[in-house]
Amino acid sequence: MGWLVGLPLGIFRLLLGFLALALRLAVPIALIVVLVMLYRRSKGVSAEQTGQEKPKEPEFKGPVYTVDYKEVDEDETH
């Protein structure tokens, strides 16, 4: 009957060890990501700071089609 108690406790201890390892890795990585984001945000120059307005994106009411043009040498004529 000892393994009925010992096995679940051993599995629980193993899972707790994996959780502790994950936290040891995840917390420093998360801190580095947050610090990099804050640094980049502080160094970025926004449109309000430069006094310029952001260009307005064009609005299209219908579908937009693109065409691939074939490269033509200037030597070739009709």
Tab-separated table of C-alpha atoms in Angstrom:
chain	number	residue	atom	x	y	z
A	1	MET	CA	0.000	0.000	0.000
A	2	GLY	CA	3.002	2.285	0.265
A	3	TRP	CA	3.209	2.772	-3.505
A	4	LEU	CA	-0.436	3.935	-3.589
A	5	VAL	CA	0.610	6.967	-1.574
A	6	GLY	CA	4.197	7.274	-2.763
A	7	LEU	CA	3.483	7.144	-6.503
A	8	PRO	CA	1.028	10.081	-6.577
A	9	LEU	CA	3.326	12.083	-4.322
A	10	GLY	CA	6.301	11.311	-6.573
A	11	ILE	CA	4.361	12.357	-9.671
A	12	PHE	CA	3.237	15.531	-7.914
A	13	ARG	CA	6.839	16.314	-6.920
A	14	LEU	CA	7.994	15.705	-10.514
A	15	LEU	CA	5.310	18.030	-11.913
A	16	LEU	CA	6.202	20.657	-9.335
A	17	GLY	CA	9.831	20.411	-10.433
A	18	PHE	CA	8.836	20.959	-14.079
A	19	LEU	CA	6.719	23.947	-13.049
A	20	ALA	CA	9.622	25.454	-11.105
A	21	LEU	CA	11.932	24.963	-14.099
A	22	ALA	CA	9.402	26.588	-16.438
A	23	LEU	CA	9.081	29.573	-14.109
A	24	ARG	CA	12.858	29.917	-13.865
A	25	LEU	CA	13.017	30.156	-17.650
A	26	ALA	CA	9.800	32.080	-18.359
A	27	VAL	CA	10.163	34.892	-15.838
A	28	PRO	CA	13.562	36.175	-17.065
A	29	ILE	CA	12.471	35.878	-20.702
A	30	ALA	CA	9.264	37.799	-19.975
A	31	LEU	CA	11.224	40.503	-18.143
A	32	ILE	CA	13.645	40.872	-21.047
A	33	VAL	CA	10.765	41.145	-23.531
A	34	VAL	CA	9.048	43.821	-21.428
A	35	LEU	CA	12.269	45.805	-21.034
A	36	VAL	CA	12.957	45.685	-24.779
A	37	MET	CA	9.406	46.820	-25.555
A	38	LEU	CA	9.660	49.712	-23.102
A	39	TYR	CA	13.066	50.722	-24.501
A	40	ARG	CA	11.812	50.647	-28.076
A	41	ARG	CA	8.710	52.630	-27.134
A	42	SER	CA	10.798	55.293	-25.375
A	43	LYS	CA	13.191	55.630	-28.338
A	44	GLY	CA	10.451	55.700	-30.981
A	45	VAL	CA	9.426	59.060	-32.410
A	46	SER	CA	5.705	59.344	-32.920
A	47	ALA	CA	3.919	61.558	-35.432
A	48	GLU	CA	2.694	63.907	-32.683
A	49	GLN	CA	6.260	64.595	-31.518
A	50	THR	CA	7.474	65.534	-35.007
A	51	GLY	CA	4.422	67.660	-35.787
A	52	GLN	CA	3.593	65.607	-38.866
A	53	GLU	CA	0.326	63.901	-39.547
A	54	LYS	CA	0.225	60.277	-40.505
A	55	PRO	CA	-0.744	59.834	-44.141
A	56	LYS	CA	-4.308	58.666	-44.469
A	57	GLU	CA	-4.743	55.214	-45.928
A	58	PRO	CA	-6.747	55.187	-49.161
A	59	GLU	CA	-10.230	53.724	-48.984
A	60	PHE	CA	-11.558	51.517	-51.735
A	61	LYS	CA	-15.228	50.763	-52.269
A	62	GLY	CA	-14.695	47.688	-54.432
A	63	PRO	CA	-12.185	44.951	-55.121
A	64	VAL	CA	-8.606	45.894	-55.880
A	65	TYR	CA	-6.968	44.095	-58.778
A	66	THR	CA	-3.256	43.843	-59.436
A	67	VAL	CA	-1.625	43.179	-62.782
A	68	ASP	CA	1.743	41.575	-63.421
A	69	TYR	CA	3.410	43.278	-66.359
A	70	LYS	CA	5.867	41.458	-68.565
A	71	GLU	CA	9.329	42.961	-68.740
A	72	VAL	CA	9.905	44.405	-72.242
A	73	ASP	CA	13.272	45.379	-73.635
A	74	GLU	CA	13.485	48.846	-75.143
A	75	ASP	CA	14.911	47.335	-78.324
A	76	GLU	CA	11.709	45.465	-79.001
A	77	THR	CA	9.124	47.542	-80.855
A	78	HIS	CA	5.794	46.673	-82.446
